[in-house]
Amino acid sequence: MANTWGYGAMTNSLGDIQNTKAIIIFGANPAVNHPVGFQHFLKAKERNNAKIIVIDPRMTKTAAKADLYAQIRPGTDIPFMYGMLHIIFKNGWHDQKFMDARVYGMDEIKEEAKKWNPEKVADVTGVPADKLIQITRLYAKSTPGTLVWAMGLTQHSIGSSNTRLAPILQLALGNLGVEGGGCNILRGHDNVQGATDMCCLSHTLPGYYGLSKGSWGYFAKSWGVDYEWLKGRFKSEEMMGEKGFTLARWYAGVLAGKPGEDKIKNAGTNLKALVVLGNGITAIAQQAKVKEALDNLELIVLADPFLNEGAILTDKQNDVFVLPAATQFETSGSVTATNRAAQWRNKVIDPLYESKTDHDIIFELAKRLGFYDELTKGMLLKDDPKTAKPVKVKDEFQWPEDATDEIARTIKTIGLTGWTAERLKKHSENWHMFDEVSGRGHGPMKGEYYGLPWPCWTTEHSGSPILYNINRSVAEGGMGFRNRFGLEREGVNLLAEKGSAPKGSANKDGYPEINAENIEEVLGITLTAKEKSLIGKNWKVDTSGIIAQKCMEQGMAPYGNAKARAIVWTFPDRIPLHREPLHSPRQDLTKDYPAYEDKPNHYRVDTQYISKQTEKDWSKEFPINLVTGRLVNMNGAGVETRASKYLAKLTPEMFCDINPGLAANHGIRDGAMMWVHSPEGTKIKVKAKYSHSVSEDRVFLPYHFAGYFQGEDRTGNFPQGTKPYASGESANTVTNYGYDIVTQIPETKGGLCRIEKA
Ligand SMILES: Nc1nc2c(c(=O)[nH]1)N[C@H]1C(S)=C(S)[C@@H](COP(=O)(O)OP(=O)(O)OC[C@H]3O[C@@H](n4cnc5c(=O)[nH]c(N)nc54)[C@H](O)[C@@H]3O)O[C@H]1N2
Ligand SMILES: Nc1nc2c(c(=O)[nH]1)N[C@H]1C(S)=C(S)[C@@H](COP(=O)(O)OP(=O)(O)OC[C@H]3O[C@@H](n4cnc5c(=O)[nH]c(N)nc54)[C@H](O)[C@@H]3O)O[C@H]1N2
Ligand SMILES: [Mo]
């Protein structure tokens, strides 16, 4: 099943953080969640005297290492960032030259920022005005500065707006496309970047190719299958272009039609079967609904190296299958790190006992469903340089090398063209030849960056360690912003202005993405008749490789050189705007900053925004903010780490961080049991843990537990010998309804609750 949680790729890298002068961290806790990567932050502090600034509703272990810390109210990062922009523009600390040459739409941002003076920001965010001013001055004056975010920004109904405004702040300061700058988004799982790039998601094809007929046609050709056959896998051609369900709301696909449930648009049918590969079903918001959905399915298959606790949660008795999946130590292949760099992994041992690797499980399933040949055919093909068409070159594929080479052959959009299995293996064998900070190779690896961070335009290209860096040539990983949204908008040029092309570019101006029509003019070259006959329609589908090759020769990026856009005219908000969480503790603000209009057919599910927000004054009954997150000794849904005796011992029980002042008001002693109630009508029973990391208006729940449900111990359901050393209530039983308007990520960091002594 798809992992829908990540959002955004790192523009720079963890190593590059050592080049920075200031690090501002919004909603990430790397001291706990990226402890190895956090060493680069600490090195920046030691070597560079870099300042660390943390914006988090909780005083975290990361905040403990910070020079400045702001305890923000959950879900109010947009006012905070506009507050920073307000001060930056007012004092002229912005980079006007950068904005003029490389950014579109900053005037609208300036107008919005005018509204957010420090006093108003203080009222909405809870951060005192002088703290905001101090933070802004320190960050704006210490360039280059890097902006780091993770789940504290994304898990909100306005998460996608958060992740737009953060780069806009960096653009205003000229902090993008430079060493020590950038947006360093700390990704989650091992290979979550790779999973996103390969589209273990429901709204694009691999490599972010859209769901258009053209893209399907391109892949049909590349995979060597008939477009009509592909179409036959769907109910209709129309459904081929529709986004699918997401992990966040698959349960709605099962429950639709029951009273009070959201409606779906799924070609006339509910979901009936669930196959899970590598997701702990208990990590999803709305556990009570998830349970009901599991109970109502006809078939459940859970393929996992551990016992997926979805099986414990459900009351379903028949047709629940638990398959032993092998771990990543029992298979080989490429994975993608948070900085867009690939690594080749080698198998340590063969799969143990009767377990199977994920790809073998998928192959077995495909065989029984009757499309194994079509699924695997792409691995037998190569693009023939004489015709630029894929031809069959072997009868049997070699796993995983041929899969990697198929990716390199087909994915042009993000430049995976250079990622052949041979090159990636060589990088991993020579990893000691690369510099920790810059990623630059030495000795046999000279001229390449570790892991060939994408875009890696050709099989000779170095990889691109820092996105949008025009101080380097394209051959060394330089590039401008991508041209994706046309050439002009409302009379304004969307291409980069003259003088902001990457170093050594033949074309010194901004230029559009390259296609067969414009290549000669934009690159200033003449193609031979033979080249003209082979070249693809545009760089994304050019199986001849001629466009990429000619671009490299001219020092130009195939995707163009445009302006970054602060305005997205196709989104519900043209520029990022503050909107109160669906369950807001500040009802006085919901009129001025209302939620979005309800959204029909949002990944097939009608989704509530304003109707949920205005249903009642939630804060009356549920006055406390509910923040969820992670612990250093636990991972994700938690079953892996709770099955480890020593890790489980560190946090043997599910708990709630609560300020002693708040606890005292409810008569809850440290270590006593307490109930947390949610607006969903659900509740969990957990142990109170006094903590000053949270203020008196909020509590914190780790989300790594499962096995208990609304006070009921369900661990008796574990088959013999599979019960983990620690079990407890899932925080997701009480996280509130709410989903991002673009990505549908659940609002698991901005809800409300009521507490009570148990
Ligand atoms: N030990 C460990 N490491 C992990 C994981 C794990 O489970 N355990 N999971 C991995 C995965 S999948 C991921 S995605 C990453 C996630 O890494 P992080 O995003 O760092 O994880 P969280 O602890 O969920 O959230 C980070 C912080 O966001 C804060 N926050 C909550 N709401 C807001 C808000 O409205 N604004 C701001 N500014 N901050 C807010 C929380 O208080 C929390 O401290 O970690 C990865 N690393
Ligand atoms: N309340 C709240 N909920 C959250 C979050 C939050 O901050 N707050 N964070 C969200 C985020 S960012 C994420 S990423 C999710 C994470 O939640 P999950 O995706 O559920 O994360 P994990 O527990 O890491 O992994 C799930 C399962 O994969 C299995 N597994 C491990 N290796 C393999 C393998 O090689 N093959 C197979 N088939 N299975 C394997 C593990 O045993 C485990 O059962 O939780 C989300 N849920
Ligand atoms: Mo994640």
Short mmCIF file of C-alpha atoms in Angstrom, two decimals, residues 197-199 205-210 214-225 230 374-384 388-391 401-421 456-459 482 538-545 548:
data_model
loop_
_atom_site.label_atom_id
_atom_site.label_comp_id
_atom_site.label_asym_id
_atom_site.label_seq_id
_atom_site.Cartn_x
_atom_site.Cartn_y
_atom_site.Cartn_z
CA ASP A 197 9.70 8.96 -6.94
CA MET A 198 8.46 5.56 -8.12
CA CYS A 199 4.95 6.62 -7.24
CA LEU A 205 2.60 7.48 -12.68
CA PRO A 206 6.25 6.72 -11.82
CA GLY A 207 8.54 9.76 -11.95
CA TYR A 208 5.59 12.15 -11.40
CA TYR A 209 4.29 11.66 -14.94
CA GLY A 210 0.62 12.66 -14.78
CA GLY A 214 -0.13 10.82 -23.18
CA SER A 215 1.70 9.58 -20.08
CA TRP A 216 -0.12 6.25 -20.06
CA GLY A 217 0.79 5.94 -23.74
CA TYR A 218 4.44 6.68 -23.02
CA PHE A 219 4.60 3.98 -20.35
CA ALA A 220 2.65 1.47 -22.42
CA LYS A 221 5.30 1.88 -25.10
CA SER A 222 8.19 1.78 -22.62
CA TRP A 223 6.86 -1.33 -20.89
CA GLY A 224 6.19 -3.02 -24.20
CA VAL A 225 2.49 -3.51 -23.51
CA LEU A 230 -3.63 -1.31 -19.99
CA GLU A 374 3.13 -7.65 -18.74
CA LEU A 375 4.36 -6.61 -15.29
CA THR A 376 7.91 -7.76 -15.90
CA LYS A 377 8.33 -7.23 -19.65
CA GLY A 378 9.88 -3.75 -19.31
CA MET A 379 12.95 -5.36 -17.74
CA LEU A 380 13.66 -7.30 -20.92
CA LEU A 381 13.75 -4.19 -23.14
CA LYS A 382 16.34 -1.61 -24.14
CA ASP A 383 15.91 1.51 -26.27
CA ASP A 384 17.50 0.83 -29.63
CA ALA A 388 14.81 5.14 -30.44
CA LYS A 389 12.24 2.40 -29.84
CA PRO A 390 12.33 -0.25 -27.12
CA VAL A 391 13.33 -3.71 -28.33
CA GLU A 401 19.64 -4.93 -11.86
CA ASP A 402 17.20 -4.99 -14.75
CA ALA A 403 14.54 -3.24 -12.67
CA THR A 404 16.98 -0.42 -11.88
CA ASP A 405 17.98 -0.15 -15.53
CA GLU A 406 14.32 0.03 -16.55
CA ILE A 407 13.87 2.97 -14.20
CA ALA A 408 16.91 4.68 -15.74
CA ARG A 409 15.56 4.03 -19.22
CA THR A 410 12.07 5.41 -18.59
CA ILE A 411 12.14 8.17 -15.93
CA LYS A 412 13.29 11.44 -17.52
CA THR A 413 11.17 13.93 -15.52
CA ILE A 414 13.36 13.93 -12.43
CA GLY A 415 16.46 12.83 -14.31
CA LEU A 416 16.95 9.23 -13.24
CA THR A 417 18.49 8.57 -16.66
CA GLY A 418 21.99 8.24 -15.21
CA TRP A 419 21.03 5.77 -12.49
CA THR A 420 22.14 2.52 -14.05
CA ALA A 421 22.66 -0.44 -11.73
CA CYS A 456 21.23 12.92 -13.12
CA TRP A 457 20.56 13.77 -16.73
CA THR A 458 22.68 11.21 -18.60
CA THR A 459 24.80 8.14 -17.92
CA ARG A 482 12.04 24.24 -13.79
CA ASN A 538 9.76 16.64 -25.68
CA TRP A 539 12.52 15.93 -23.12
CA LYS A 540 10.22 13.88 -20.91
CA VAL A 541 9.47 11.28 -23.55
CA ASP A 542 12.61 11.48 -25.66
CA THR A 543 13.71 7.85 -25.82
CA SER A 544 16.51 8.81 -28.24
CA GLY A 545 18.30 10.71 -25.46
CA ALA A 548 19.42 15.52 -22.89
#
